[in-house]
Short mmCIF file of C-alpha atoms and ligand atoms in Angstrom, two decimals:
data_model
loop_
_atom_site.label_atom_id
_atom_site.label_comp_id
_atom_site.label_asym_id
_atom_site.label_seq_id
_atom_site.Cartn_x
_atom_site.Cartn_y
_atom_site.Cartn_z
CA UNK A 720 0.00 0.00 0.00
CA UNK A 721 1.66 3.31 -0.96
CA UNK A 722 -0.90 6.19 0.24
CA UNK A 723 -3.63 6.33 2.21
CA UNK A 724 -6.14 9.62 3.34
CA UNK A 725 -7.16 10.18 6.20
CA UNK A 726 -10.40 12.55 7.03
CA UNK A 727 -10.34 14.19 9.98
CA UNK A 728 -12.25 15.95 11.82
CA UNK A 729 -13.12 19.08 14.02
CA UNK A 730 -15.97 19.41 16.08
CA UNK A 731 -16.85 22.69 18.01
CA UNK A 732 -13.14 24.30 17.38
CA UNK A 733 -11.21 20.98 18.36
CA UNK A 734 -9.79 18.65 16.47
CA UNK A 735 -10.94 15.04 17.51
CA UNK A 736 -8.74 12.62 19.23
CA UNK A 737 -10.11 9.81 16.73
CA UNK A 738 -8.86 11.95 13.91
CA UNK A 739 -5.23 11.46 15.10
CA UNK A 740 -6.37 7.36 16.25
CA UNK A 741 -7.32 7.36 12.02
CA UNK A 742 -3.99 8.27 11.77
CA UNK A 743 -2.28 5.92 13.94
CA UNK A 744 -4.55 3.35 11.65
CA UNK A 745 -3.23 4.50 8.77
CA UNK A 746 0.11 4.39 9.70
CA UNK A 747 -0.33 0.83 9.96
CA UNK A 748 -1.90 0.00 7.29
CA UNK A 749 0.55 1.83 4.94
CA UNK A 750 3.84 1.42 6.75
CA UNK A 751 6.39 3.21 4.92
CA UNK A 752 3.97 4.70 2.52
CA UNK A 753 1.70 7.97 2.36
CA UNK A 754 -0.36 9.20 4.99
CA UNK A 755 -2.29 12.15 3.55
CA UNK A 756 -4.17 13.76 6.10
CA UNK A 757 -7.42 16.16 5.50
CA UNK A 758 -9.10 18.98 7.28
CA UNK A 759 -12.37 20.67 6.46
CA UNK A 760 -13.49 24.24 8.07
CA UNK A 761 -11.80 27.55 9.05
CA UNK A 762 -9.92 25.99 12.03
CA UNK A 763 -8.27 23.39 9.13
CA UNK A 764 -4.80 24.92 8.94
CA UNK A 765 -3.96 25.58 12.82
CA UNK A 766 -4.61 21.83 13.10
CA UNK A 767 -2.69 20.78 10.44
CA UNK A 768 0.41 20.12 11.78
CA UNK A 769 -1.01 18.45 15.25
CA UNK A 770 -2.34 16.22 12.82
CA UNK A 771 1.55 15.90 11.10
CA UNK A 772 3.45 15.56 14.28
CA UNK A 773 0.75 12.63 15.10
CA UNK A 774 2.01 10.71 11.98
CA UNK A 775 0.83 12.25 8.64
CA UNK A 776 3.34 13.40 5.75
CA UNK A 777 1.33 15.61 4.14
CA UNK A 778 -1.80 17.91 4.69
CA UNK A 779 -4.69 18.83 2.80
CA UNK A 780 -6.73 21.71 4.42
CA UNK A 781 -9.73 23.47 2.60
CA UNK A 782 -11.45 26.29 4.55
CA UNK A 783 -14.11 27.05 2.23
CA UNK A 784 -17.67 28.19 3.62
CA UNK A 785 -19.47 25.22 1.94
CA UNK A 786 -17.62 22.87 4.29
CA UNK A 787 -17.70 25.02 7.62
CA UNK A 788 -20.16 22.46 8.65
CA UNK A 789 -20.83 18.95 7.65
CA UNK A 790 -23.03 18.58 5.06
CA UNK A 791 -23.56 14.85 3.31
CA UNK A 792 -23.40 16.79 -0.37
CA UNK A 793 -20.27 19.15 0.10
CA UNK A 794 -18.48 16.90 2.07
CA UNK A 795 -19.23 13.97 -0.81
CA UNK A 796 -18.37 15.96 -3.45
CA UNK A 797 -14.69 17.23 -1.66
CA UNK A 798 -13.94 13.54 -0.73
CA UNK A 799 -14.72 12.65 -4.52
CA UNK A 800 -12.85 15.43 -5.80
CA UNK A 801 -9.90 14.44 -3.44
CA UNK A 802 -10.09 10.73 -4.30
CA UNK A 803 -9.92 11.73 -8.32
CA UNK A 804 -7.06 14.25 -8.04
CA UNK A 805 -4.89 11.71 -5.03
CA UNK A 806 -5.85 8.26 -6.56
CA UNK A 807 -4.79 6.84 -2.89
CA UNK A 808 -5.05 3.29 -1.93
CA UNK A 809 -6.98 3.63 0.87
CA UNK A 810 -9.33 6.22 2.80
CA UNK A 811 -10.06 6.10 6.34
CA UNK A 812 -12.48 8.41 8.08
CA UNK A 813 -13.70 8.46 11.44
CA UNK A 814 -16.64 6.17 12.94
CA UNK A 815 -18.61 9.33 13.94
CA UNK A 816 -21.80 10.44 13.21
CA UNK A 817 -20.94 12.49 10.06
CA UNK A 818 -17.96 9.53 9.39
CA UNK A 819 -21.24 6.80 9.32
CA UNK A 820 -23.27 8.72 6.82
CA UNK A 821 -20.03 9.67 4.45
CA UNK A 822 -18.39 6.83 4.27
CA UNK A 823 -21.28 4.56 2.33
CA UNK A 824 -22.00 7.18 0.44
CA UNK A 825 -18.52 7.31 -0.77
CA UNK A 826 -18.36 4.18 -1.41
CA UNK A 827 -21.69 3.78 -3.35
CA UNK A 828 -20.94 6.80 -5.71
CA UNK A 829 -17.35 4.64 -6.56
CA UNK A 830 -18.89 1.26 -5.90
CA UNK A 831 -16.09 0.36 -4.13
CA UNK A 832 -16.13 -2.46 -0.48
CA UNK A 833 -16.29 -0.14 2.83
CA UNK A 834 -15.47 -1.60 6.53
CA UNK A 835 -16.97 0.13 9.37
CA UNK A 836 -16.32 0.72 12.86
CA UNK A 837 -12.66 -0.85 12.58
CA UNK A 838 -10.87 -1.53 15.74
CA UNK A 839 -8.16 -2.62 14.66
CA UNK A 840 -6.07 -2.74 11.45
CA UNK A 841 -3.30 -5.60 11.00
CA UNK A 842 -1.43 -6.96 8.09
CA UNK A 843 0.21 -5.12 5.35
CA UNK A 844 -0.91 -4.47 1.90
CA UNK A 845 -3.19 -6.83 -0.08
CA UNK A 846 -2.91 -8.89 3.59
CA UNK A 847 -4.09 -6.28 5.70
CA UNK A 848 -7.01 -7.73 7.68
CA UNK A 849 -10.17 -5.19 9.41
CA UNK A 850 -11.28 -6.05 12.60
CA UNK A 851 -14.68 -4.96 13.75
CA UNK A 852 -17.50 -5.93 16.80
CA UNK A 853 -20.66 -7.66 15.17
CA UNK A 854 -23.83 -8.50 16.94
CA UNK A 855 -23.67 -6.14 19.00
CA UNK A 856 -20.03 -6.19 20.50
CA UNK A 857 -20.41 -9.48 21.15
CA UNK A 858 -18.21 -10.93 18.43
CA UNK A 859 -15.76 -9.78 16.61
CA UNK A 860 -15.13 -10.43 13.21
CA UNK A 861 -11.76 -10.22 11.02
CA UNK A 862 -12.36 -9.17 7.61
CA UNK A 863 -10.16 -8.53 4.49
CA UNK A 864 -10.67 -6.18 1.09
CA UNK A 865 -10.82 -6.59 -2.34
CA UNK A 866 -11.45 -4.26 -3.69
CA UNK A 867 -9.05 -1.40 -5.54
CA UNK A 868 -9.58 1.30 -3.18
CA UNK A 869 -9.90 0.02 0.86
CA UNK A 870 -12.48 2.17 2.57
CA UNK A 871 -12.70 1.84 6.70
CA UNK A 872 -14.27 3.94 9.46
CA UNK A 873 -12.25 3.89 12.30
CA UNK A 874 -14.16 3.43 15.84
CA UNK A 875 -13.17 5.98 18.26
CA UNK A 876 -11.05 4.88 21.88
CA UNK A 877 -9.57 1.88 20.21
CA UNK A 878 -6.72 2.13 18.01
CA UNK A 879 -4.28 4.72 19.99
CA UNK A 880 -2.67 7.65 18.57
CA UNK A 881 0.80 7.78 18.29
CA UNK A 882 2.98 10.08 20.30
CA UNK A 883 3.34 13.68 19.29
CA UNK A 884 6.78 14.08 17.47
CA UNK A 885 7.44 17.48 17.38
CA UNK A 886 9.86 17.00 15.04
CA UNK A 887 7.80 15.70 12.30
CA UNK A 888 7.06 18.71 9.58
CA UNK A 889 4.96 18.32 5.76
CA UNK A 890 3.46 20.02 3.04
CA UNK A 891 0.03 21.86 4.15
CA UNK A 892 -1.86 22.77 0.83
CA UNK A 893 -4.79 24.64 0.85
CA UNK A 894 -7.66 23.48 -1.65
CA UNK A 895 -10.84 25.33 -3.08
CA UNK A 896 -13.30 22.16 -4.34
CA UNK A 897 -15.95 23.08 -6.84
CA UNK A 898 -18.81 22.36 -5.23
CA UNK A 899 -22.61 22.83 -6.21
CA UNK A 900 -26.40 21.95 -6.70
CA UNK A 901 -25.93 21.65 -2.67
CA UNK A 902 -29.17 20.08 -1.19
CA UNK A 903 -28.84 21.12 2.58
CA UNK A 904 -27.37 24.22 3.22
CA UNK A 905 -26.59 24.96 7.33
CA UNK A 906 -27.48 28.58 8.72
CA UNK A 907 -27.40 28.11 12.32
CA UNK A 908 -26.21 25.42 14.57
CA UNK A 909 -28.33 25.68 17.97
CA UNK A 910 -26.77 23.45 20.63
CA UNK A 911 -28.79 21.51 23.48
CA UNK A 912 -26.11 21.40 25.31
CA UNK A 913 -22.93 23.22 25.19
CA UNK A 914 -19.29 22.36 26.77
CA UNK A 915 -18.59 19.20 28.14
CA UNK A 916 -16.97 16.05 27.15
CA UNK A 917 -17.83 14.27 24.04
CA UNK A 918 -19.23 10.58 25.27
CA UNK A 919 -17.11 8.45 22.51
CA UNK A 920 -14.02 10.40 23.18
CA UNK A 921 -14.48 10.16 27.06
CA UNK A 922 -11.89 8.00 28.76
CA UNK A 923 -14.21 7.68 32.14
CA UNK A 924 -17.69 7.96 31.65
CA UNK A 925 -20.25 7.57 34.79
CA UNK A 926 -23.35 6.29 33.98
CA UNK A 927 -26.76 6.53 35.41
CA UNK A 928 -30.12 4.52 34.96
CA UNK A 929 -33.55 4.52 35.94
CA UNK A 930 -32.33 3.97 39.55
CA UNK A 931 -31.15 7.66 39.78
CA UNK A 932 -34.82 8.19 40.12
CA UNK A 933 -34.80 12.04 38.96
CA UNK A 934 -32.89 14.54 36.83
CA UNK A 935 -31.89 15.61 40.67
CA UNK A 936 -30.31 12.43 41.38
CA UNK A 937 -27.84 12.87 38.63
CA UNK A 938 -26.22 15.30 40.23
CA UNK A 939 -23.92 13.28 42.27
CA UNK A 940 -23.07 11.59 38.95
CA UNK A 941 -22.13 14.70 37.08
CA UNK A 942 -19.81 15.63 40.10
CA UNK A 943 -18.02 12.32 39.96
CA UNK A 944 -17.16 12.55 36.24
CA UNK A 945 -16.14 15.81 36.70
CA UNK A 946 -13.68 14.88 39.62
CA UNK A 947 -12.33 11.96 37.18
CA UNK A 948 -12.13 14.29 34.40
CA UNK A 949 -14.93 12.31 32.29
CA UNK A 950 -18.41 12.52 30.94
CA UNK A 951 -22.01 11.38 32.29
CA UNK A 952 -23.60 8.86 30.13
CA UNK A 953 -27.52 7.11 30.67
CA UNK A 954 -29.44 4.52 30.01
CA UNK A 955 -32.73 4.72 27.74
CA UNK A 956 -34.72 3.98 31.02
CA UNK A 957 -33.36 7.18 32.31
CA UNK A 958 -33.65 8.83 29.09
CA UNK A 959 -36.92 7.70 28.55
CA UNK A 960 -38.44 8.85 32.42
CA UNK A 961 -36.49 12.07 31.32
CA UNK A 962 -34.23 12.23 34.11
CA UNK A 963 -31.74 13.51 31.15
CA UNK A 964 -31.16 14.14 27.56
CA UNK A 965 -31.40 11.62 24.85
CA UNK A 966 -28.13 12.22 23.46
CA UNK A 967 -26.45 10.99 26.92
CA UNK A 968 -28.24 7.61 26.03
CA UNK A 969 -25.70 4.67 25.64
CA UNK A 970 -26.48 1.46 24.05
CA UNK A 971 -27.79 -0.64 21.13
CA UNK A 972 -30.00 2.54 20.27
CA UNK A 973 -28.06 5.24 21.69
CA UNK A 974 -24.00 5.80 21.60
CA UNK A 975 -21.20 3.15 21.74
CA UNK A 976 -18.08 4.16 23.96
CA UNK A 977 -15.83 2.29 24.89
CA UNK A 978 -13.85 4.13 27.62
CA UNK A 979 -10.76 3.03 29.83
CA UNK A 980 -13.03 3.25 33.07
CA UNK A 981 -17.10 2.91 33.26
CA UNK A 982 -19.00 2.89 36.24
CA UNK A 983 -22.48 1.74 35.68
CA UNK A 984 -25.03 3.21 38.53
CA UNK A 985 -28.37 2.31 39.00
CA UNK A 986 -28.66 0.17 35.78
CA UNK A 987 -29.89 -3.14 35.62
CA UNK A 988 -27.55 -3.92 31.81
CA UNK A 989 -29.97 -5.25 29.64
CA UNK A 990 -28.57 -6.25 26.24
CA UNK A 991 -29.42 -3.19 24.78
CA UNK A 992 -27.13 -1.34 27.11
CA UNK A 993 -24.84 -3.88 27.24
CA UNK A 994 -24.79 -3.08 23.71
CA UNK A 995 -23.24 -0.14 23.55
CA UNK A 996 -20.63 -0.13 26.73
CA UNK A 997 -19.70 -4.10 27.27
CA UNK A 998 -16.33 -3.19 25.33
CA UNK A 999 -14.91 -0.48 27.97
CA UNK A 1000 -11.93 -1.61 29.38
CA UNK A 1001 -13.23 -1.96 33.31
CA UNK A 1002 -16.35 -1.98 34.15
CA UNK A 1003 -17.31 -0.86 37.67
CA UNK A 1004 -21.23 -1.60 38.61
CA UNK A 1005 -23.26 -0.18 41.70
CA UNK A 1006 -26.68 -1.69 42.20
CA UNK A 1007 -28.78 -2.26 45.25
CA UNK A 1008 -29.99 -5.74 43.36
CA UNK A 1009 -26.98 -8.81 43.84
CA UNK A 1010 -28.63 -10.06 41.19
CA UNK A 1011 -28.64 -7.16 38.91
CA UNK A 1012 -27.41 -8.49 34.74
CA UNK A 1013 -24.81 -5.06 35.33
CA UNK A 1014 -22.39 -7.19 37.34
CA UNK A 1015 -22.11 -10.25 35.03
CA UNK A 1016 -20.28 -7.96 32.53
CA UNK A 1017 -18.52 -5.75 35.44
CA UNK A 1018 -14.73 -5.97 36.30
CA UNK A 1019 -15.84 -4.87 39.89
CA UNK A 1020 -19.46 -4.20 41.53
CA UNK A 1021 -20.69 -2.72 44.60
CA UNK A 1022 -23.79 -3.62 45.72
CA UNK A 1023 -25.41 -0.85 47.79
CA UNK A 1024 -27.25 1.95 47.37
CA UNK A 1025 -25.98 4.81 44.56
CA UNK A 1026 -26.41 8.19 46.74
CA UNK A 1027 -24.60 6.12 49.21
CA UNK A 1028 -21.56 4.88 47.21
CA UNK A 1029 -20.75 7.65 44.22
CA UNK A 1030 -20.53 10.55 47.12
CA UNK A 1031 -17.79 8.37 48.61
CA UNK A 1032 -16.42 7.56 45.60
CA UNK A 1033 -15.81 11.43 44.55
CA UNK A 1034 -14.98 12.54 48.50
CA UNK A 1035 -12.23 9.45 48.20
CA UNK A 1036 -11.13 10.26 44.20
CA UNK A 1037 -10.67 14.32 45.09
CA UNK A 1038 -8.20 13.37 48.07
CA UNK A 1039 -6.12 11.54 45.39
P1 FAD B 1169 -33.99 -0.74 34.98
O1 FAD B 1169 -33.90 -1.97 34.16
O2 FAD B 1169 -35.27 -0.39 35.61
O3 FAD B 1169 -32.85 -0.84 36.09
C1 FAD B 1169 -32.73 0.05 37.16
C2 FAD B 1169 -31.70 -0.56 38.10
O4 FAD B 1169 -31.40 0.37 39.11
C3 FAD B 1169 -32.14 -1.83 38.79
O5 FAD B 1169 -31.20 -2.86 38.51
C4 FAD B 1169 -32.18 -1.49 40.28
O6 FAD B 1169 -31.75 -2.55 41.11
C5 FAD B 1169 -31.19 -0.34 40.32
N1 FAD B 1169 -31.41 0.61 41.41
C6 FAD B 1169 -32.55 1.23 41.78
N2 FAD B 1169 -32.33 2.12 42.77
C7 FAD B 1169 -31.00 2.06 43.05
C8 FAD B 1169 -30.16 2.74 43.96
N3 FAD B 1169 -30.64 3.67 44.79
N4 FAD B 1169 -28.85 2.41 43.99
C9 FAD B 1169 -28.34 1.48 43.17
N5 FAD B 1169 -29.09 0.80 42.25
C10 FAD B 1169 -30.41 1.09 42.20
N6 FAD B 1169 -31.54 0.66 26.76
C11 FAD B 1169 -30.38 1.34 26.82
O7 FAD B 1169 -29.86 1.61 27.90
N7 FAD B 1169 -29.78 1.75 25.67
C12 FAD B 1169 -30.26 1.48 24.43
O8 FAD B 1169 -29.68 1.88 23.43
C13 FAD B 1169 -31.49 0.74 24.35
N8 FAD B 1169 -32.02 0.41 23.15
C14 FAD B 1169 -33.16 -0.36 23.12
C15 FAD B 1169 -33.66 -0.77 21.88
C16 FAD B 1169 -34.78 -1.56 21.82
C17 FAD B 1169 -35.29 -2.01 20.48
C18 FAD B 1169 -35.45 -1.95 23.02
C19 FAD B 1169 -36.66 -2.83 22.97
C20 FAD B 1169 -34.95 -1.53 24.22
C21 FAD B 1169 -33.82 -0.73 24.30
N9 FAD B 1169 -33.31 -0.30 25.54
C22 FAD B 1169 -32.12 0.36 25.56
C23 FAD B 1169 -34.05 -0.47 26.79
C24 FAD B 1169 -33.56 -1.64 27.64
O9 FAD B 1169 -34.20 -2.83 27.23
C25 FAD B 1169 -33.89 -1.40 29.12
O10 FAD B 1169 -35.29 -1.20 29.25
C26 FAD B 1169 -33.19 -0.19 29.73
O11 FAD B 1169 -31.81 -0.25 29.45
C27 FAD B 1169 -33.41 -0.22 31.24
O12 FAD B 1169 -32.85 0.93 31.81
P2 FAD B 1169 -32.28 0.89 33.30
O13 FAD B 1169 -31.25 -0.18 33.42
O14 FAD B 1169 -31.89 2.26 33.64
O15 FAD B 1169 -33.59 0.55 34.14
#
């Protein structure tokens, strides 16, 4: 494999962690060949060389209005444009919302083979083999490609990023795409909730269920995560008795995260849930019910009562 892009991606002025984890991907997938890395929006050049010192040799940046924001049409038509003018080996973008609806569409318009939600990448060239969770995380399944160009999405919190070298230096070019007959057009962007810690990216995430019993009771969640530096994920039975937002909602029909540390509380772990978390490196369950499905996946469990155990938890984690 000689060159391979990589899309990246920033979201509310940052550039993602999984962007650089594509990367990393990339790297080893191509070994001594191209990594071509790509930014879209006005922040595009300042992080183009994060993005180089994190392993790419060369940067693409366009900072044209059409792609401030991500649109399915623009963003198509740049990645086609880039595709025709590069002729790479390989793409990889990010397993992300706007990744999951690019990617396909990508790969219809050149009817090319696409892997999603990668994991891992091993192998080298025509060898290199895609792993990626099926049924639900429960499985996971090792695939290879065919196909002349490879197309992946990379899942976020699983491949790392290599360490900053801030020695590393490459071309940035800036590129104007020729984009039109745009379907969706984006005036305003009105957040539901601003700040915070993006729930695939979060290394600690502390998650409540229906046994928080009120948007009230999640307060002694939100101060744990904060103490641990991480983010406050839910269940759909808390989502659903709106003791938070939908978009906290982990699982089979919510996010997938997969996080060094998750501490389940007040969350029985039905399937669905299990769905979405049972891949974060430990698992730590609190339940008032022994018997609870939570601590059959859980690396540790308390069994007592939440508002009991989480204040201890933060009084004991700020002393540290
Ligand atoms: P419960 O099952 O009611 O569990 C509450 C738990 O809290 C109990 O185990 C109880 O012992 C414990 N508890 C109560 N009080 C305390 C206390 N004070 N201290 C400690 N523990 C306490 N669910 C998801 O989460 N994500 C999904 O994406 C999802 N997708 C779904 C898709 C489909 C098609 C369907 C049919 C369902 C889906 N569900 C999903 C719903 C799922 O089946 C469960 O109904 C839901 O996860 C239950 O939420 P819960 O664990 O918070 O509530």
């Amino acid at each position: 494999m000689k060159k391979i892009l990589v899309l990246g991606e920033i979201r509310d002025g940052e550039l993602r962690n999984v962007s650089l984890e594509a990367v990393a991907a990339a790297r080893k997938a191509v070994n001594d060949g191209e990594v071509v890395g790509i930014l879209f929006g006005n922040k595009a050049s300042e992080f183009a060389s994060e993005m180089i010192k994190h392993g790419v040799d060369r940067m693409i940046v366009s900072e044209q209005e059409e792609l401030e924001q991500y649109t399915t049409d623009a963003y198509k038509q740049a990645c086609l444009q880039l595709l025709e003018d590069e002729k790479p080996d390989g793409m990889l973008l990010c397993h992300t919302s706007s990744g999951k609806d690019l990617a396909p569409r990508i790969a219809a318009a050149l009817k090319t083979g696409l892997v999603s939600d990668v994991t891992d990448i091993e192998g080298e060239g025509e060898d290199l083999v895609f792993t990626r969770p099926i049924y639900s995380g429960k499985a996971f399944e090792q695939k290879s490609m065919n196909s002349e160009l490879m197309l992946a999405t990379i899942r976020p919190n699983n491949i790392p990023a290599l360490k900053k070298d801030e020695s590393r230096e490459g071309d940035v070019s800036s590129v104007t795409f020729d984009i039109k007959d745009l379907r969706t057009v984006i005036k305003d962007v009105v957040k539901k909730t601003s700040g915070g810690i993006d729930l695939s990216e979060a290394k600690v995430i502390v998650a409540g269920g229906r046994g928080v019993k009120s948007e009230e009771g999640f307060k002694p969640l939100e101060e744990l995560a904060e103490v641990l530096g991480g983010a406050v994920g839910a269940s759909r039975g808390a989502c659903d008795a709106e003791y938070c937002d939908y978009s906290l909602q982990i699982g089979q029909t919510g996010k997938v995260v997969t996080p060094d540390l998750y501490i389940a509380a007040g969350l029985s772990g039905a399937i669905q849930h299990l769905a979405g978390m049972s891949s974060s490196k430990i698992i730590v369950a609190i339940n008032k019910d022994p018997e609870a499905p939570i601590f059959e996946v859980a690396d540790y469990g308390i069994v007592g009562d939440l508002f009991e155990v989480i204040p201890l938890l933060t009084e004991q984690f700020k002393k540290e």
